[in-house]
Coordinates of C-alpha atoms and ligand atoms in Angstrom, one line a residue:
M197 CA 26.5 7.9 -10.2
T198 CA 24.9 11.1 -8.8
S199 CA 23.8 14.5 -9.7
I200 CA 26.4 16.7 -11.7
A201 CA 26.8 19.0 -8.8
Q202 CA 27.7 16.2 -6.6
N203 CA 30.3 14.9 -9.0
L204 CA 31.9 18.3 -9.3
S205 CA 31.8 18.7 -5.4
E206 CA 33.9 15.6 -5.2
L207 CA 36.5 17.1 -7.7
V208 CA 36.6 20.5 -6.1
G209 CA 36.5 19.0 -2.6
S210 CA 39.6 17.1 -3.5
A211 CA 41.3 20.3 -4.6
F212 CA 40.5 21.9 -1.3
A213 CA 41.8 18.8 0.7
A214 CA 45.0 18.9 -1.4
Q215 CA 45.4 22.4 -0.1
D216 CA 44.9 21.3 3.4
L217 CA 41.5 23.0 3.4
P218 CA 38.3 21.4 4.5
R219 CA 36.9 19.0 1.8
E220 CA 33.2 20.1 2.6
L221 CA 34.0 23.5 1.6
G222 CA 34.4 22.4 -1.9
Q223 CA 30.8 21.9 -2.2
V224 CA 29.6 22.9 -5.7
R225 CA 26.1 23.9 -6.4
V226 CA 24.0 25.0 -9.5
S227 CA 24.6 28.6 -10.0
D228 CA 21.9 31.0 -9.0
R229 CA 23.3 33.3 -11.7
P230 CA 23.0 31.1 -14.8
D231 CA 23.9 34.2 -16.9
L232 CA 27.3 34.0 -15.4
A233 CA 28.1 30.3 -15.0
Q234 CA 26.4 26.8 -14.7
F235 CA 27.9 26.0 -11.3
Q236 CA 29.4 27.8 -8.4
C237 CA 31.5 27.0 -5.3
N238 CA 31.5 29.5 -2.5
G239 CA 33.7 27.8 -0.1
A240 CA 37.1 29.7 -0.7
M241 CA 35.8 32.7 1.4
A242 CA 35.1 30.3 4.4
A243 CA 38.3 28.5 3.9
A244 CA 40.3 31.6 3.7
K245 CA 38.8 32.9 6.9
Q246 CA 39.8 29.7 8.7
A247 CA 43.3 29.6 7.3
K248 CA 43.7 33.3 7.7
K249 CA 44.6 33.8 4.1
N250 CA 43.3 36.1 1.4
P251 CA 40.2 34.6 -0.1
R252 CA 41.1 35.4 -3.8
E253 CA 44.4 33.8 -3.3
V254 CA 42.7 30.7 -1.9
A255 CA 40.3 30.6 -4.9
Q256 CA 43.2 31.1 -7.3
A257 CA 45.1 28.0 -5.9
I258 CA 41.9 25.9 -6.3
V259 CA 41.4 27.2 -9.7
D260 CA 45.0 26.4 -10.7
A261 CA 44.5 22.9 -9.3
L262 CA 41.4 22.3 -11.3
S263 CA 42.6 23.7 -14.6
S264 CA 44.2 20.5 -15.6
N265 CA 40.8 19.0 -15.6
D266 CA 39.4 18.8 -19.1
I267 CA 35.7 18.6 -17.9
F268 CA 35.6 22.3 -17.4
S269 CA 34.9 24.6 -20.2
K270 CA 35.4 27.7 -17.9
I271 CA 36.8 28.2 -14.4
E272 CA 36.7 31.9 -13.2
I273 CA 36.9 33.8 -9.9
A274 CA 34.4 36.4 -9.4
G275 CA 33.9 39.0 -6.6
P276 CA 35.5 38.3 -3.3
G277 CA 36.3 34.7 -4.2
F278 CA 33.5 32.9 -5.8
I279 CA 34.5 30.1 -8.2
N280 CA 32.4 30.0 -11.2
L281 CA 32.2 26.8 -13.4
N282 CA 31.0 25.6 -16.7
I283 CA 31.3 22.0 -17.9
T284 CA 32.1 20.9 -21.4
D285 CA 29.3 19.6 -23.6
E286 CA 31.3 16.2 -23.8
Y287 CA 31.1 15.9 -20.1
L288 CA 27.4 16.6 -20.0
Q289 CA 26.8 14.1 -22.9
D290 CA 28.8 11.4 -21.2
Y291 CA 27.0 12.1 -17.9
L292 CA 23.6 11.7 -19.4
T293 CA 24.4 8.8 -21.6
N294 CA 25.5 6.8 -18.4
L295 CA 22.8 8.1 -16.1
E296 CA 21.3 5.2 -14.2
N297 CA 18.5 5.5 -11.8
F298 CA 18.1 9.1 -12.5
G299 CA 21.5 9.7 -10.7
V300 CA 20.0 8.6 -7.3
E301 CA 22.4 6.6 -5.2
P302 CA 20.9 4.3 -2.6
T303 CA 21.2 4.9 1.0
D304 CA 23.1 2.5 3.2
E305 CA 20.6 3.0 6.1
D306 CA 19.4 -0.3 6.9
R307 CA 17.1 0.3 9.8
K308 CA 13.5 1.2 9.5
I309 CA 12.1 4.7 9.1
I310 CA 8.6 5.0 10.5
L311 CA 6.3 7.7 9.0
D312 CA 3.3 8.8 11.0
Y313 CA 1.0 10.7 8.5
G314 CA -2.6 9.5 9.2
G315 CA -4.4 10.5 12.4
P316 CA -8.0 10.3 11.3
N317 CA -10.2 9.8 14.2
I318 CA -12.5 6.9 14.0
A319 CA -16.3 7.5 13.7
K320 CA -15.7 11.0 12.7
A321 CA -15.8 12.1 8.9
M322 CA -12.4 12.6 7.4
H323 CA -12.0 16.1 6.5
V324 CA -9.4 18.6 4.8
G325 CA -7.4 18.6 8.1
H326 CA -6.3 15.2 7.3
L327 CA -5.4 16.0 3.7
R328 CA -2.1 17.6 4.2
A329 CA -0.8 14.9 6.4
A330 CA -1.8 12.3 3.9
I331 CA -0.5 14.0 0.8
I332 CA 2.9 15.1 2.3
G333 CA 3.5 12.0 4.3
D334 CA 2.8 9.7 1.3
A335 CA 5.1 11.8 -1.0
V336 CA 7.8 11.6 1.7
R337 CA 7.4 7.8 2.0
R338 CA 7.5 7.3 -1.9
I339 CA 10.6 9.6 -2.2
M340 CA 12.4 7.7 0.7
N341 CA 11.5 4.3 -0.7
F342 CA 13.0 5.4 -4.0
K343 CA 16.3 6.2 -2.2
G344 CA 16.1 2.7 -0.8
Y345 CA 15.0 3.5 2.7
K346 CA 12.9 0.9 4.5
T347 CA 10.0 3.0 5.5
L348 CA 6.8 1.9 7.4
G349 CA 3.8 4.2 7.1
D350 CA 1.5 4.2 10.0
V351 CA -2.0 5.6 9.9
H352 CA -2.1 6.0 13.7
M353 CA -5.8 6.3 14.1
G354 CA -7.4 8.3 17.0
D355 CA -9.5 5.6 18.4
W356 CA -9.2 5.7 22.2
G357 CA -10.3 9.1 23.3
T358 CA -13.4 10.8 24.8
H359 CA -15.0 11.0 21.3
M360 CA -15.5 7.2 21.5
G361 CA -17.2 7.6 24.9
M362 CA -19.5 10.1 23.5
L363 CA -20.6 8.0 20.6
I364 CA -21.0 4.8 22.5
G365 CA -22.9 6.7 25.3
D366 CA -25.3 8.0 22.7
Y367 CA -26.1 4.5 21.3
I368 CA -26.7 3.1 24.8
R369 CA -28.9 6.0 25.8
E370 CA -30.9 5.6 22.7
D371 CA -30.9 1.8 23.3
E372 CA -29.6 1.4 19.7
Q373 CA -26.4 -0.3 20.4
N374 CA -27.7 -3.5 18.7
I375 CA -27.7 -1.6 15.3
V376 CA -23.9 -1.7 15.7
L377 CA -23.4 -5.0 17.3
N378 CA -25.5 -6.9 14.8
A379 CA -24.2 -5.1 11.8
D380 CA -23.1 -7.5 9.0
M381 CA -19.7 -6.5 7.9
N382 CA -20.0 -8.4 4.6
D383 CA -23.0 -6.2 3.6
S384 CA -21.6 -3.0 2.2
N385 CA -24.8 -1.2 2.1
A386 CA -25.3 -1.9 5.9
V387 CA -21.7 -0.7 6.5
Q388 CA -22.3 2.4 4.5
K389 CA -25.5 3.3 6.4
L390 CA -23.6 2.9 9.7
M391 CA -20.9 5.2 8.5
D392 CA -23.6 7.8 7.6
D393 CA -25.2 7.2 11.1
F394 CA -21.8 8.0 12.8
A395 CA -21.5 11.1 10.7
V396 CA -24.8 12.4 12.1
R397 CA -24.8 10.9 15.5
Y398 CA -21.1 11.9 16.6
P399 CA -21.6 15.6 16.1
K400 CA -25.0 15.4 17.9
A401 CA -23.5 13.6 20.9
S402 CA -20.5 15.8 21.1
G403 CA -22.6 19.0 20.9
A404 CA -24.9 17.6 23.7
A405 CA -21.9 16.7 25.9
K406 CA -20.4 20.2 25.4
E407 CA -23.8 21.8 26.6
N408 CA -24.4 19.4 29.4
P409 CA -21.7 18.5 32.0
E410 CA -23.5 15.5 33.1
L411 CA -23.3 14.1 29.7
M412 CA -19.7 14.9 29.4
Q413 CA -19.0 13.2 32.7
E414 CA -20.8 10.1 31.4
A415 CA -18.7 10.1 28.2
R416 CA -15.5 10.4 30.3
D417 CA -16.7 7.5 32.5
I418 CA -17.6 5.3 29.5
T419 CA -14.1 6.0 28.0
V420 CA -12.4 4.9 31.2
K421 CA -14.4 1.7 31.2
L422 CA -13.8 1.2 27.5
Q423 CA -10.1 1.7 28.2
D424 CA -10.5 -1.2 30.8
K425 CA -12.0 -3.2 28.0
A426 CA -15.4 -3.5 29.9
E427 CA -18.4 -4.9 28.2
P428 CA -20.6 -3.9 26.4
Y429 CA -18.5 -0.8 25.7
Y430 CA -15.5 -2.7 24.2
S431 CA -17.6 -4.8 21.8
I432 CA -19.5 -1.8 20.6
W433 CA -16.2 -0.1 20.1
Q434 CA -14.6 -3.0 18.2
K435 CA -17.5 -2.9 15.7
I436 CA -17.6 0.9 15.3
R437 CA -13.8 0.6 14.7
S438 CA -14.0 -1.9 12.0
I439 CA -16.8 -0.1 10.3
S440 CA -14.9 3.2 10.3
V441 CA -11.7 1.7 9.1
E442 CA -13.5 0.5 6.0
G443 CA -14.5 4.0 5.2
M444 CA -11.1 5.4 5.9
K445 CA -9.5 2.9 3.5
K446 CA -11.8 3.9 0.8
T447 CA -11.0 7.5 1.1
Y448 CA -7.2 7.0 1.4
A449 CA -7.3 4.6 -1.7
H450 CA -9.4 7.4 -3.6
L451 CA -6.5 9.7 -2.8
G452 CA -3.9 7.2 -3.8
V453 CA -2.4 7.3 -0.3
E454 CA -1.1 4.1 1.2
F455 CA -0.1 2.9 4.7
D456 CA 1.8 -0.1 5.7
L457 CA 0.4 -0.3 9.2
W458 CA -3.3 0.2 10.2
K459 CA -2.8 0.8 13.9
G460 CA -4.4 3.1 16.3
E461 CA -3.9 4.5 19.7
A462 CA -5.9 1.6 21.2
D463 CA -3.3 -1.0 20.0
V464 CA -0.7 0.2 22.4
H465 CA -2.9 0.2 25.5
D466 CA -1.3 -2.7 27.1
Y467 CA 2.1 -1.0 27.1
I468 CA 0.8 1.9 29.1
A469 CA 0.6 0.4 32.6
P470 CA 4.1 -1.1 32.5
M471 CA 5.5 2.2 31.0
V472 CA 4.0 4.3 33.7
D473 CA 5.3 1.8 36.5
D474 CA 8.8 2.0 35.0
L475 CA 8.6 5.8 35.0
K476 CA 7.5 5.9 38.5
A477 CA 10.2 3.4 39.5
K478 CA 12.8 5.8 37.8
K479 CA 11.4 8.6 39.8
L480 CA 10.3 10.5 36.8
A481 CA 6.6 10.2 37.0
Y482 CA 4.8 11.5 40.1
T483 CA 1.4 12.3 41.2
S484 CA 0.3 15.9 41.0
E485 CA -3.4 17.1 41.8
G486 CA -4.5 13.4 41.5
A487 CA -2.9 12.9 38.1
C488 CA 0.3 11.2 37.1
V489 CA 2.6 13.5 35.3
I490 CA 6.2 13.6 33.9
D491 CA 8.3 16.9 34.0
V492 CA 9.7 17.7 30.6
T493 CA 11.4 21.0 31.3
D494 CA 14.9 21.9 30.1
D495 CA 17.3 24.4 31.7
Q496 CA 17.6 26.2 28.3
D497 CA 13.8 26.8 28.0
K498 CA 12.8 30.3 27.1
K499 CA 9.2 29.6 27.7
E500 CA 7.5 27.2 30.1
I501 CA 6.9 23.6 28.9
P502 CA 4.1 22.1 31.0
P503 CA 4.4 18.5 32.3
L504 CA 3.0 15.7 30.2
I505 CA -0.1 14.1 31.7
L506 CA 0.2 10.4 31.7
K507 CA -2.9 9.5 33.6
K508 CA -5.8 11.7 34.6
S509 CA -7.2 11.6 38.1
D510 CA -10.1 9.4 36.9
G511 CA -7.5 6.9 35.4
G512 CA -8.1 7.9 31.8
V513 CA -5.3 8.1 29.5
M514 CA -4.4 11.0 27.2
Y515 CA -3.2 11.7 23.8
G516 CA 0.4 12.1 24.9
T517 CA 0.3 8.8 26.9
T518 CA -0.8 6.9 23.7
D519 CA 2.0 8.6 21.8
C520 CA 4.7 7.7 24.3
A521 CA 3.4 4.1 24.4
T522 CA 3.3 4.0 20.6
I523 CA 7.0 4.9 20.7
V524 CA 7.6 2.0 23.3
E525 CA 6.0 -0.4 20.8
R526 CA 7.8 0.9 17.7
M527 CA 11.2 0.6 19.5
K528 CA 10.3 -2.9 20.5
L529 CA 8.9 -4.3 17.1
Y530 CA 10.9 -2.3 14.5
S531 CA 14.0 -0.6 16.3
P532 CA 13.8 2.2 13.8
A533 CA 16.3 4.8 13.0
K534 CA 13.8 7.6 12.8
M535 CA 10.2 8.3 13.6
I536 CA 8.8 11.2 11.6
Y537 CA 5.4 12.7 12.4
I538 CA 3.8 14.6 9.6
V539 CA 1.1 16.4 11.6
D540 CA -0.3 19.8 11.9
Q541 CA 2.2 22.4 13.1
R542 CA -0.2 23.5 15.8
Q543 CA 0.7 20.2 17.6
S544 CA 4.3 21.2 18.1
L545 CA 4.1 21.5 21.9
H546 CA 2.5 18.1 22.2
F547 CA 5.4 16.5 20.3
Q548 CA 8.0 18.5 22.1
Q549 CA 6.6 17.1 25.4
V550 CA 6.4 13.4 24.1
F551 CA 9.8 13.5 22.7
R552 CA 11.4 14.9 25.8
A553 CA 9.5 12.3 27.9
V554 CA 10.7 9.3 25.9
R555 CA 14.2 10.5 25.9
K556 CA 14.2 11.2 29.6
A557 CA 12.9 7.7 30.2
D558 CA 15.5 6.1 27.9
I559 CA 12.8 4.8 25.8
V560 CA 14.8 6.0 22.9
N561 CA 18.4 6.8 22.8
D562 CA 20.4 9.4 20.9
N563 CA 20.8 7.0 17.8
V564 CA 17.1 7.4 17.1
E565 CA 15.8 10.5 15.4
L566 CA 12.3 11.9 16.4
T567 CA 11.1 14.7 14.2
H568 CA 7.8 16.4 14.1
A569 CA 7.6 17.7 10.4
G570 CA 4.7 20.0 10.9
F571 CA 2.7 21.6 8.3
G572 CA 0.7 24.9 8.0
T573 CA -3.1 25.4 7.4
M574 CA -4.9 25.0 4.2
N575 CA -7.0 28.1 3.8
G576 CA -9.9 29.1 1.6
T577 CA -9.7 32.0 -0.9
D578 CA -11.0 34.3 2.0
G579 CA -7.7 33.4 3.8
K580 CA -9.5 31.6 6.6
P581 CA -9.3 27.7 7.2
F582 CA -11.1 26.0 4.3
K583 CA -14.7 25.4 4.9
T584 CA -17.7 24.4 2.8
R585 CA -19.7 27.3 1.2
E586 CA -22.1 27.1 4.3
G587 CA -19.2 27.4 6.7
G588 CA -19.2 23.8 7.7
V589 CA -16.3 21.3 7.9
M590 CA -15.6 20.1 4.4
R591 CA -15.5 16.3 4.0
L592 CA -12.6 14.9 2.2
E593 CA -14.7 12.8 -0.3
D594 CA -16.6 15.8 -1.1
L595 CA -13.5 17.9 -1.8
I596 CA -12.2 15.2 -4.1
A597 CA -15.6 15.2 -5.8
M598 CA -15.5 19.0 -6.4
A599 CA -12.0 18.6 -7.9
I600 CA -13.1 15.9 -10.2
D601 CA -15.9 18.2 -11.4
K602 CA -13.8 21.1 -12.0
A603 CA -11.2 19.0 -13.8
T604 CA -13.8 17.8 -16.2
V605 CA -14.9 21.4 -17.0
R606 CA -11.1 22.3 -17.5
L607 CA -10.6 19.4 -19.9
N608 CA -13.7 20.6 -21.9
E609 CA -12.4 24.2 -22.0
A610 CA -8.9 23.1 -23.2
N611 CA -10.5 20.8 -25.8
L612 CA -8.6 17.9 -24.2
A613 CA -9.6 14.2 -24.0
T614 CA -12.2 14.7 -26.5
D615 CA -11.9 11.4 -28.5
M616 CA -12.2 9.2 -25.5
D617 CA -14.9 6.8 -24.3
D618 CA -16.5 7.8 -21.0
A619 CA -14.4 5.4 -18.9
E620 CA -11.1 6.7 -20.1
R621 CA -12.3 10.3 -19.9
T622 CA -13.4 9.8 -16.3
D623 CA -10.1 8.4 -15.5
V624 CA -8.2 11.2 -17.0
A625 CA -10.6 13.7 -15.1
Y626 CA -9.8 11.9 -11.8
K627 CA -5.9 11.9 -12.4
V628 CA -6.1 15.6 -13.3
A629 CA -8.0 16.3 -10.0
I630 CA -5.6 14.3 -7.9
A631 CA -2.6 16.0 -9.6
A632 CA -4.3 19.4 -9.0
I633 CA -4.9 18.8 -5.3
K634 CA -1.6 17.2 -4.5
F635 CA 0.6 19.5 -6.5
A636 CA -1.1 22.6 -5.0
D637 CA -0.3 21.4 -1.6
L638 CA 3.2 19.8 -2.1
Q639 CA 4.7 22.8 -3.9
N640 CA 4.6 25.0 -0.8
Q641 CA 7.2 25.0 2.0
R642 CA 5.7 22.4 4.4
Q643 CA 5.4 25.0 7.2
S644 CA 3.6 27.6 5.4
D645 CA -0.1 28.0 5.1
Y646 CA -1.5 28.0 1.5
I647 CA -4.7 29.0 -0.2
F648 CA -6.7 26.3 -1.8
D649 CA -8.1 28.0 -4.9
L650 CA -9.7 25.3 -7.1
D651 CA -10.0 27.6 -10.0
R652 CA -6.3 28.2 -10.1
L653 CA -5.1 24.9 -9.2
T654 CA -6.9 23.0 -11.8
S655 CA -5.6 25.3 -14.6
F656 CA -3.5 23.7 -17.4
E657 CA -1.3 26.9 -17.2
G658 CA 1.0 28.1 -14.4
K659 CA 2.6 26.2 -11.6
T660 CA -0.1 23.4 -11.3
G661 CA -0.4 19.6 -11.4
P662 CA -2.5 19.7 -14.6
Y663 CA 0.3 21.8 -16.4
L664 CA 2.8 19.0 -15.5
L665 CA 0.5 16.3 -16.6
Y666 CA -0.1 18.1 -19.8
Q667 CA 3.6 18.6 -20.5
T668 CA 4.5 15.1 -19.8
V669 CA 1.6 13.6 -22.0
R670 CA 2.8 16.0 -24.8
I671 CA 6.4 14.7 -24.6
K672 CA 5.0 11.2 -24.6
S673 CA 2.8 11.7 -27.6
L674 CA 5.8 13.2 -29.5
L675 CA 7.8 10.1 -28.8
K676 CA 4.8 8.1 -29.9
K677 CA 4.8 9.8 -33.2
A678 CA 8.6 9.1 -33.6
E679 CA 8.0 5.4 -33.0
A680 CA 5.2 5.3 -35.5
Q681 CA 7.6 6.7 -38.2
N682 CA 10.0 3.9 -37.0
I683 CA 12.7 6.4 -35.8
K684 CA 15.0 4.8 -33.4
F685 CA 16.5 7.1 -30.7
E686 CA 16.9 5.0 -27.5
N687 CA 20.6 4.3 -28.2
A688 CA 21.4 7.5 -30.0
A689 CA 24.5 9.4 -29.3
L690 CA 23.7 12.8 -27.6
I691 CA 24.7 15.9 -29.3
I692 CA 24.5 18.9 -27.1
Q693 CA 24.2 22.3 -28.7
E694 CA 23.2 25.7 -27.4
E695 CA 19.4 24.9 -27.8
D696 CA 19.7 21.6 -26.0
R697 CA 22.0 22.7 -23.1
N698 CA 19.6 24.0 -20.5
L699 CA 17.4 21.1 -20.6
A700 CA 20.3 18.7 -20.6
L701 CA 21.9 20.4 -17.5
L702 CA 18.6 20.2 -15.7
L703 CA 18.4 16.5 -16.2
G704 CA 21.6 16.4 -14.1
E705 CA 19.8 17.9 -11.0
F706 CA 17.3 15.2 -10.2
S707 CA 19.1 13.7 -7.3
D708 CA 20.0 17.0 -5.7
A709 CA 16.1 17.8 -5.6
L710 CA 15.4 14.3 -4.2
N711 CA 18.1 14.5 -1.5
L712 CA 17.0 17.9 -0.3
S713 CA 13.3 16.6 -0.1
I714 CA 14.5 13.8 2.1
Q715 CA 16.8 15.8 4.3
N716 CA 14.1 18.3 5.0
Y717 CA 11.1 15.9 4.7
A718 CA 10.0 18.6 2.2
P719 CA 8.6 17.4 -1.2
H720 CA 8.5 21.1 -2.5
Y721 CA 12.1 20.8 -3.7
L722 CA 11.2 18.0 -5.9
C723 CA 8.1 20.1 -7.2
E724 CA 10.3 23.2 -7.8
Y725 CA 12.6 21.0 -9.9
I726 CA 10.1 19.3 -12.1
H727 CA 8.3 22.5 -12.6
K728 CA 11.7 24.0 -13.9
L729 CA 12.1 21.0 -16.0
A730 CA 8.6 21.1 -17.6
Q731 CA 9.1 24.9 -18.3
S732 CA 12.7 24.3 -19.8
F733 CA 11.2 21.5 -22.0
S734 CA 8.5 23.9 -23.1
S735 CA 11.1 26.4 -24.4
F736 CA 13.2 23.6 -25.9
Y737 CA 10.2 22.5 -27.8
G738 CA 9.4 26.0 -29.0
N739 CA 13.0 26.9 -29.9
C740 CA 14.2 24.0 -31.8
H741 CA 13.2 21.3 -34.4
I742 CA 12.7 17.9 -32.9
L743 CA 10.8 15.6 -35.2
S744 CA 11.3 18.0 -38.1
E745 CA 14.9 18.2 -37.6
E746 CA 16.7 17.3 -40.9
N747 CA 19.8 16.2 -39.5
E748 CA 19.1 12.6 -38.4
D749 CA 21.7 12.3 -35.7
L750 CA 20.6 15.6 -34.1
R751 CA 16.9 14.4 -34.4
S752 CA 17.7 11.2 -32.6
S753 CA 19.7 13.0 -30.0
R754 CA 16.8 15.4 -29.3
L755 CA 14.3 12.7 -29.1
L756 CA 16.5 10.9 -26.7
L757 CA 16.5 14.1 -24.6
C758 CA 12.8 14.2 -24.8
H759 CA 12.7 10.6 -23.7
K760 CA 14.9 11.2 -20.6
T761 CA 12.8 14.3 -19.8
A762 CA 9.5 12.4 -19.9
N763 CA 11.0 9.7 -17.8
Q764 CA 12.1 12.0 -15.1
L765 CA 8.9 13.9 -15.1
E766 CA 6.8 10.8 -14.8
K767 CA 9.1 9.3 -12.0
A768 CA 9.2 12.5 -10.1
L769 CA 5.4 12.9 -10.4
E770 CA 4.9 9.2 -9.2
L771 CA 7.1 10.1 -6.2
L772 CA 4.7 12.9 -5.4
G773 CA 1.8 10.4 -5.6
I774 CA 0.6 12.0 -9.0
F775 CA -0.1 9.6 -12.0
V776 CA 0.2 10.5 -15.6
P777 CA -2.7 9.4 -18.0
I778 CA -1.5 7.6 -21.1
R779 CA -3.0 10.4 -23.3
M780 CA -5.0 13.5 -22.8
Ligands
LIG1075 N1 -5.6 12.0 15.8 C1 -4.8 13.2 15.9 C2 -5.7 14.4 15.5 O1 -6.6 14.3 14.7 C3 -3.5 13.2 15.0 C4 -2.5 12.0 15.1 C5 -1.3 12.3 14.7 N2 -0.3 11.4 15.1 C6 0.3 11.2 16.2 N3 1.1 10.1 16.5 N4 -0.1 11.9 17.2 O2 -5.3 15.5 15.8

């Protein structure tokens, strides 16, 4: 059981193979000219080129072979050798009646897939820079899990860098380290107060260090001592880290984003020394200007790729060092098939260096995929990176709160959720806000920048999360009405007519969209698909009778189509991390 296009690809592929032509060229996809045909196969041209034959003749031979098949209502050759295909309504009925698991076939990949989509830095406020990683990564994880992959989402906190030295230095200078050391982790007020304190103290310390080279040196020295686990630095750090993690967990939970592993850079510290020794023994790492580095150039490089610094001259370790050591640990603990990093595009050089270093060092072999799935910037309506009105860094929690306020206004404008008590209404506004934020992000190609325009993305019209929620709830309330009238439709026979056909065909595309999202780590394929599905439902709803249909068989068939549509919409939204309210 898979998508309709995949099923047709098998058939057409076999027809190619029977003519001694490559099976893959029989790939069938949904036609991009629905006015001409439902499906198309463009492989005859490439096959003809390879076989040094006339493309239309090759197409004709395929068409002849397929015409004995009664699942096609039309097979035609167009232009230089495109094969256009329509399927019969009987085939479509049959396909949808037997549809299981939305047509998604489970993967046979057994090894783990590690997804790295967190990266918040402890003691620093989480800001919108962390939003895209979380939203995209969480969606990719949910989508892959649905396909049966064994994923592990790692938050990979930044907890081992100079920013820690700055903050600890500030506490010690002010002789206030005891506020941290004596903090009672069970007292949530005290914990919150400390998080607020970090939010003020870190920018102060960092600003001071940037102005004053002595303070910067002090911060570096403390960082090196911390990395040697010297006291009192290490104890202060441990406490700061646990407090900070509490805050992060709350923010991620608020976004509905989950991780399996709550690890950070510091967790791999003990892997660093043996890794560096090994690299030295293999004559890959060497000393340059006091630092220990590894060359990562390649003969094919068009621009220069600088060496990766493993240890600075003062002994401190770098961002790249912890990333390499993390790969050592992940290989040892999980021996994964893939490690996917959903991290800002601007870090591409960093990942290029890290991936080359670990391959060179044989820490990973060619059976392991390493991918930096980078993303573009979230901009404000002025086209510049998103900021607060005052030009400061927008905290993630503030952004969520803004979206919830706006969602409430939108619900009022649209006269929705009016008959609910406060608790339910608050929950609906929250779900609308999360749908708005996530869908606005996920619908874009991952690599492109996008404009975060709260007015537009919270609208109940257009290509928005709220529109999709609204359509899904609308179908579900229609089905509830049918139930209230005691109309049974779950086991109805499907009757596909002109008005039903487009919606029915789309229901057979789910697994194509899902597979593309997985292959490219790009949830926008699934977004595109459900938006089309919701729109198609909307015209179906406008063009034909459903509950008011007098022919009872047709009425049940249409209700069943509605039911299948609602299920697909709800499942796809769930895979994007978007949750549908019961009513609206
Ligand atoms: N902490 C980093 C930052 O804020 C992001 C970490 C991403 N993940 C990784 N394995 N490097 O830029």
